Coordinates of C-alpha atoms in Angstrom, one line a residue:
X1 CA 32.6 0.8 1.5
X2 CA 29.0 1.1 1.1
X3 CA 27.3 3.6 -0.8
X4 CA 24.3 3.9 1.3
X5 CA 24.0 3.7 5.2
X6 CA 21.3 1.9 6.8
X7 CA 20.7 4.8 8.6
X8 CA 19.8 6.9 5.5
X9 CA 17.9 4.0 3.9
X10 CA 16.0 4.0 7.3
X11 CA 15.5 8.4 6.4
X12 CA 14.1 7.5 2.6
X13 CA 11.4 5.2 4.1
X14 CA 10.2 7.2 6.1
X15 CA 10.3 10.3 4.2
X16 CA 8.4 8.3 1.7
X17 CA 6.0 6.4 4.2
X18 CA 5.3 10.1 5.5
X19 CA 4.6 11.4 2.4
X20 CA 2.6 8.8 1.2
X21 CA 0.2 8.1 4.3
X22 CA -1.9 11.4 4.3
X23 CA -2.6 10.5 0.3
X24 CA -3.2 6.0 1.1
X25 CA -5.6 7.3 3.8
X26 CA -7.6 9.5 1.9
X27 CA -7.9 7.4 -1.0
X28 CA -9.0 4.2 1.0
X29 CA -11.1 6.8 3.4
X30 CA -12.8 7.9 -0.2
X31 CA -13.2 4.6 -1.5
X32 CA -15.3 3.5 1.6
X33 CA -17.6 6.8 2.6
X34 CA -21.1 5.7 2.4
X35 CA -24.0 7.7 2.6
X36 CA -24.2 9.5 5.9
X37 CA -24.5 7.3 9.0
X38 CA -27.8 7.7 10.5
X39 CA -27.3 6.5 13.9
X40 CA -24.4 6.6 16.4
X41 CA -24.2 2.3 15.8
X42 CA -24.2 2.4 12.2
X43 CA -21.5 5.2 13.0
X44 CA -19.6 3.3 15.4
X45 CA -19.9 0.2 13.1
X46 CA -18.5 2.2 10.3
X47 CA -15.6 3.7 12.8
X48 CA -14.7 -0.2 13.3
X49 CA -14.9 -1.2 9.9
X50 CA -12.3 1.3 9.0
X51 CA -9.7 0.5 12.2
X52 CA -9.9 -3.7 10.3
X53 CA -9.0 -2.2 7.0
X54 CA -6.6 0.2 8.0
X55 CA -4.5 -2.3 9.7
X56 CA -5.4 -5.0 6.9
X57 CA -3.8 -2.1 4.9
X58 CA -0.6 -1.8 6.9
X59 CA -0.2 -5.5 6.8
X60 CA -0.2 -5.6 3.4
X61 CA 2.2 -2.8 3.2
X62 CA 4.8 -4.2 5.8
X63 CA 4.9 -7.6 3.7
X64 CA 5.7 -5.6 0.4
X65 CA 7.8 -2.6 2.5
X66 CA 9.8 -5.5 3.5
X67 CA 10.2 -7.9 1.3
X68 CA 11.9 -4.5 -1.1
X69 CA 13.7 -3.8 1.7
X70 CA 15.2 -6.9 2.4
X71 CA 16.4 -7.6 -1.4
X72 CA 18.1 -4.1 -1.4
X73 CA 19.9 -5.0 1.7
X74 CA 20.4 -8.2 0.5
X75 CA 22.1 -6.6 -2.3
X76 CA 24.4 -3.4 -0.8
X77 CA 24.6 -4.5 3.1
X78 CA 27.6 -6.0 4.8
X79 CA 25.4 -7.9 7.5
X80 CA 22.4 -9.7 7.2
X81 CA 21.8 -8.2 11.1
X82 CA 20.5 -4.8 9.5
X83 CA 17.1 -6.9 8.1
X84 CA 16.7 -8.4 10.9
X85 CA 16.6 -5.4 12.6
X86 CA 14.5 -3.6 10.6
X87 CA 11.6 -6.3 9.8
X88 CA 11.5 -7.1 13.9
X89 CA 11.4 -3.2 14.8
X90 CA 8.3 -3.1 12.1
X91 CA 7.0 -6.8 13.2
X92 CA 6.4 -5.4 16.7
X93 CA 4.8 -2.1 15.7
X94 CA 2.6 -4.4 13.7
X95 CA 1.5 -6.2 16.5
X96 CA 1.5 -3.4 18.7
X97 CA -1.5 -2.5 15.9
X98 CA -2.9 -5.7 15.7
X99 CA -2.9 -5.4 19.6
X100 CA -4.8 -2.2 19.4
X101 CA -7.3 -3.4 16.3
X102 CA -8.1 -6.9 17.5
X103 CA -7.2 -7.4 21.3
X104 CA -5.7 -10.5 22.7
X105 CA -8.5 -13.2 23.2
X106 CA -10.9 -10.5 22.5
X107 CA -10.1 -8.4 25.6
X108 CA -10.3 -5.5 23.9
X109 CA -13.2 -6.8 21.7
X110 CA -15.3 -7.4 24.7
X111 CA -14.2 -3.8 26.5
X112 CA -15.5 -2.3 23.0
X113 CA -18.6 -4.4 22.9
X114 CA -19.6 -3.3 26.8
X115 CA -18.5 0.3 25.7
X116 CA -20.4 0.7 23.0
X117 CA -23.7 -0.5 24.1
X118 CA -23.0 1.9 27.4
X119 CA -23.3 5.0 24.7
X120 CA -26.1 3.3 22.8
X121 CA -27.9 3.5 25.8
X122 CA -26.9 6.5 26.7
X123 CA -28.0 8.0 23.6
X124 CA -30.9 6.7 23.5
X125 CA -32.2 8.0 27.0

């Protein structure tokens, strides 16, 4: 019989992720305000700056999230299934991030790039 469930180990987490996230964000958000932007690019490259850190961040987090994780479950779970589980289901939200951050072969990249030279321009008229 084990003491605690996947399922509530899977509650705790996020409880705590929840709980933590507003506080991670504004400290990193803190620790990288400059002085005011002064133009929608310097804006735009701050705005981009911050989307690579953030997921730099979550990275950093999922590697020490799961590497807890799996020694606990190591430790109290019947199967070995219930870490697989869990670091996939974060592994693919992870990519789904890096996805959204980086692009695939700089799809995305390129879309921003065009995108952001459309508003400079439009700006600037």
């Amino acid at each position: 019989m084990r003491l605690i469930t996947m399922e509530i180990l899977i509650v705790i987490g996020l409880v705590v992720g929840l709980l933590l996230f507003p506080y991670l964000r504004n400290y990193f958000s803190a620790r990288m305000h400059h002085a005011d932007p002064k133009t929608a690019r310097e804006m735009l490259v701050l705005a981009r700056v911050r989307q690579i850190k953030y997921f730099y961040i979550h990275a950093g987090i999922f590697a020490i999230m799961m590497l807890g994780v799996a020694l606990i479950l190591f430790i109290i779970s019947e199967s070995r299934r219930d870490v697989l589980l869990l670091g996939m289901g974060w592994a693919i939200l992870l990519a789904i991030h890096a996805f959204w951050v980086f692009g695939i072969n700089g799809v995305l990249h390129n879309w921003e790039k065009r995108r952001i030279k459309d508003l400079l321009n439009q700006i600037d008229e």
